[in-house]
Amino acid sequence: MLENWILKIREDTETYLSHTWRYQISGNSIELSVLRPYLKNKETYRSAVIAIGRVLKALSRKIEKSSAQFLIQSFPSIDHHEVVASIRMDENSTAENSIKSLPKTAKKEGYQEMLNRVTEFYQLKIEQAEPALMRAFGIDTHKYQKKNWQLVTSKTDNPFTWLNVGFWQESITKRSSEKPAFITNFSRKTDGEIKNESATPQVLIAFN
């Protein structure tokens, strides 16, 4: 079952960047690792970790639908930073033993409300994208044909944060019929008008 799920996910190379990571199955667990060529610099490694975060979220959703529970272990070894995480499926565990899942809202909510709620859950912040930032990153908004542009930031900028960014992306995508555009691989410019020492830009999201 686990292998069928991961193979299906790998088919969507554009969404899950399956060319940047590999998997290894052992019993009821899958270990996900960044491929060697993508360990060479921070941006390629970061993109791969974000993609793995999306994969973990997609797998956890499938496990929950099968009425089983799951446990995720992130970065188990300091000496082997290519090993990002493993997810273990446990059909006999109780909900109390699984990781905290994103709570469902009791009321009908708009897209922006959902966006704010999920962003806060993953310890990220969201704000309107400033024109200066868009210019600095050379983003052509007409290319995406989206009306709203918002910036997701974080207080920290490390692999655990990047995993959360991946969880966030997958959650946002699956919780609405809206098809947002994500830009995550922008360069880390902090000069001029966009400098912000208290927050690190992680994702630009565009939606209608």
Tab-separated table of C-alpha atoms in Angstrom, residues 38-175:
chain	number	residue	atom	x	y	z
A	38	TYR	CA	20.687	18.817	-4.471
A	39	LEU	CA	22.791	18.939	-1.306
A	40	LYS	CA	25.347	21.275	-2.865
A	41	ASN	CA	23.787	24.637	-1.999
A	42	LYS	CA	21.123	26.035	0.305
A	43	GLU	CA	18.500	26.861	-2.309
A	44	THR	CA	18.432	23.473	-4.045
A	45	TYR	CA	18.457	21.679	-0.699
A	46	ARG	CA	15.697	23.945	0.609
A	47	SER	CA	13.506	23.276	-2.457
A	48	ALA	CA	13.951	19.533	-2.005
A	49	VAL	CA	13.051	19.695	1.703
A	50	ILE	CA	9.914	21.730	0.941
A	51	ALA	CA	8.944	19.126	-1.670
A	52	ILE	CA	9.439	16.335	0.865
A	53	GLY	CA	7.191	18.239	3.272
A	54	ARG	CA	4.472	18.165	0.615
A	55	VAL	CA	5.020	14.435	0.105
A	56	LEU	CA	4.754	13.740	3.840
A	57	LYS	CA	1.499	15.658	4.027
A	58	ALA	CA	0.101	13.827	1.001
A	59	LEU	CA	1.070	10.464	2.498
A	60	SER	CA	-0.362	11.325	5.917
A	61	ARG	CA	-3.676	12.182	4.276
A	62	LYS	CA	-3.785	8.816	2.512
A	63	ILE	CA	-2.926	6.988	5.735
A	64	GLU	CA	-5.685	8.799	7.631
A	65	LYS	CA	-8.209	7.899	4.906
A	66	SER	CA	-7.263	4.239	5.382
A	67	SER	CA	-8.297	4.600	9.076
A	68	ALA	CA	-4.705	4.132	10.278
A	69	GLN	CA	-2.463	6.505	12.232
A	70	PHE	CA	1.040	7.735	11.465
A	71	LEU	CA	4.167	9.098	13.094
A	72	ILE	CA	6.678	11.418	11.408
A	73	GLN	CA	10.310	11.648	12.497
A	74	SER	CA	12.156	14.650	11.071
A	75	PHE	CA	15.938	14.853	10.545
A	76	PRO	CA	16.876	11.795	12.627
A	77	SER	CA	20.645	12.270	12.204
A	78	ILE	CA	22.721	15.456	12.496
A	79	ASP	CA	25.549	13.780	10.566
A	80	HIS	CA	23.327	12.814	7.626
A	81	HIS	CA	21.364	15.916	6.626
A	82	GLU	CA	20.324	14.256	3.362
A	83	VAL	CA	17.876	12.110	5.391
A	84	VAL	CA	14.954	14.477	5.878
A	85	ALA	CA	12.200	12.405	7.444
A	86	SER	CA	10.409	9.115	7.770
A	87	ILE	CA	6.714	8.455	8.111
A	88	ARG	CA	5.511	5.300	9.833
A	89	MET	CA	2.062	3.878	9.334
A	90	ASP	CA	0.497	2.148	12.349
A	91	GLU	CA	-2.897	0.550	11.984
A	92	ASN	CA	-3.053	-0.255	15.709
A	93	SER	CA	-2.101	3.115	17.203
A	94	THR	CA	-4.570	5.560	18.722
A	95	ALA	CA	-5.108	9.177	17.730
A	96	GLU	CA	-3.264	10.308	20.863
A	97	ASN	CA	-0.067	8.696	19.565
A	98	SER	CA	-0.108	10.388	16.170
A	99	ILE	CA	1.163	13.860	15.336
A	100	LYS	CA	-1.123	16.842	15.654
A	101	SER	CA	-3.331	17.164	12.583
A	102	LEU	CA	-4.710	20.376	11.178
A	103	PRO	CA	-8.092	20.890	12.885
A	104	LYS	CA	-11.208	21.204	10.767
A	105	THR	CA	-13.257	24.359	10.983
A	106	ALA	CA	-16.844	24.093	12.178
A	107	LYS	CA	-18.061	26.905	9.938
A	108	LYS	CA	-17.918	27.630	6.253
A	109	GLU	CA	-14.916	29.869	5.683
A	110	GLY	CA	-13.678	31.972	2.797
A	111	TYR	CA	-10.387	31.335	1.046
A	112	GLN	CA	-8.559	34.105	2.903
A	113	GLU	CA	-9.846	32.844	6.260
A	114	MET	CA	-8.648	29.343	5.455
A	115	LEU	CA	-5.305	30.720	4.274
A	116	ASN	CA	-4.818	32.654	7.523
A	117	ARG	CA	-5.806	29.674	9.683
A	118	VAL	CA	-3.518	27.161	7.979
A	119	THR	CA	-0.625	29.627	7.888
A	120	GLU	CA	-0.896	30.249	11.632
A	121	PHE	CA	-1.143	26.505	12.343
A	122	TYR	CA	2.233	25.917	10.682
A	123	GLN	CA	3.839	28.800	12.609
A	124	LEU	CA	4.144	31.029	9.558
A	125	LYS	CA	2.856	34.531	8.852
A	126	ILE	CA	1.143	35.960	5.797
A	127	GLU	CA	0.972	39.534	4.570
A	128	GLN	CA	0.304	41.507	1.428
A	129	ALA	CA	3.235	41.346	-0.991
A	130	GLU	CA	4.728	44.817	-1.422
A	131	PRO	CA	5.423	46.127	-4.954
A	132	ALA	CA	9.066	46.711	-3.992
A	133	LEU	CA	9.467	43.043	-3.162
A	134	MET	CA	7.872	41.955	-6.437
A	135	ARG	CA	10.217	44.225	-8.384
A	136	ALA	CA	13.264	43.042	-6.428
A	137	PHE	CA	12.542	39.414	-7.283
A	138	GLY	CA	11.766	40.234	-10.922
A	139	ILE	CA	8.307	38.673	-10.779
A	140	ASP	CA	6.030	39.274	-13.750
A	141	THR	CA	2.554	39.160	-12.215
A	142	HIS	CA	0.874	39.119	-15.646
A	143	LYS	CA	2.435	35.719	-16.328
A	144	TYR	CA	0.368	34.094	-13.597
A	145	GLN	CA	-2.973	35.846	-14.242
A	146	LYS	CA	-3.753	36.064	-10.527
A	147	LYS	CA	-5.277	39.042	-8.712
A	148	ASN	CA	-3.952	38.573	-5.179
A	149	TRP	CA	-0.314	38.273	-4.189
A	150	GLN	CA	0.657	37.541	-0.599
A	151	LEU	CA	3.954	36.783	1.088
A	152	VAL	CA	4.428	33.989	3.621
A	153	THR	CA	7.258	34.564	6.093
A	154	SER	CA	8.813	32.836	9.088
A	155	LYS	CA	10.726	33.906	12.190
A	156	THR	CA	13.274	31.151	11.616
A	157	ASP	CA	14.891	29.877	8.436
A	158	ASN	CA	16.038	26.284	8.843
A	159	PRO	CA	15.162	22.800	7.517
A	160	PHE	CA	12.382	22.324	10.078
A	161	THR	CA	10.800	25.563	8.831
A	162	TRP	CA	11.107	24.383	5.239
A	163	LEU	CA	9.299	21.156	6.084
A	164	ASN	CA	6.478	23.249	7.546
A	165	VAL	CA	6.386	25.282	4.329
A	166	GLY	CA	5.852	22.019	2.444
A	167	PHE	CA	3.100	20.926	4.840
A	168	TRP	CA	1.509	24.364	4.410
A	169	GLN	CA	1.618	24.239	0.612
A	170	GLU	CA	0.005	20.814	0.425
A	171	SER	CA	-2.669	21.795	2.959
A	172	ILE	CA	-3.541	24.994	1.107
A	173	THR	CA	-3.758	23.199	-2.231
A	174	LYS	CA	-6.082	20.451	-1.002
A	175	ARG	CA	-8.446	22.603	1.061
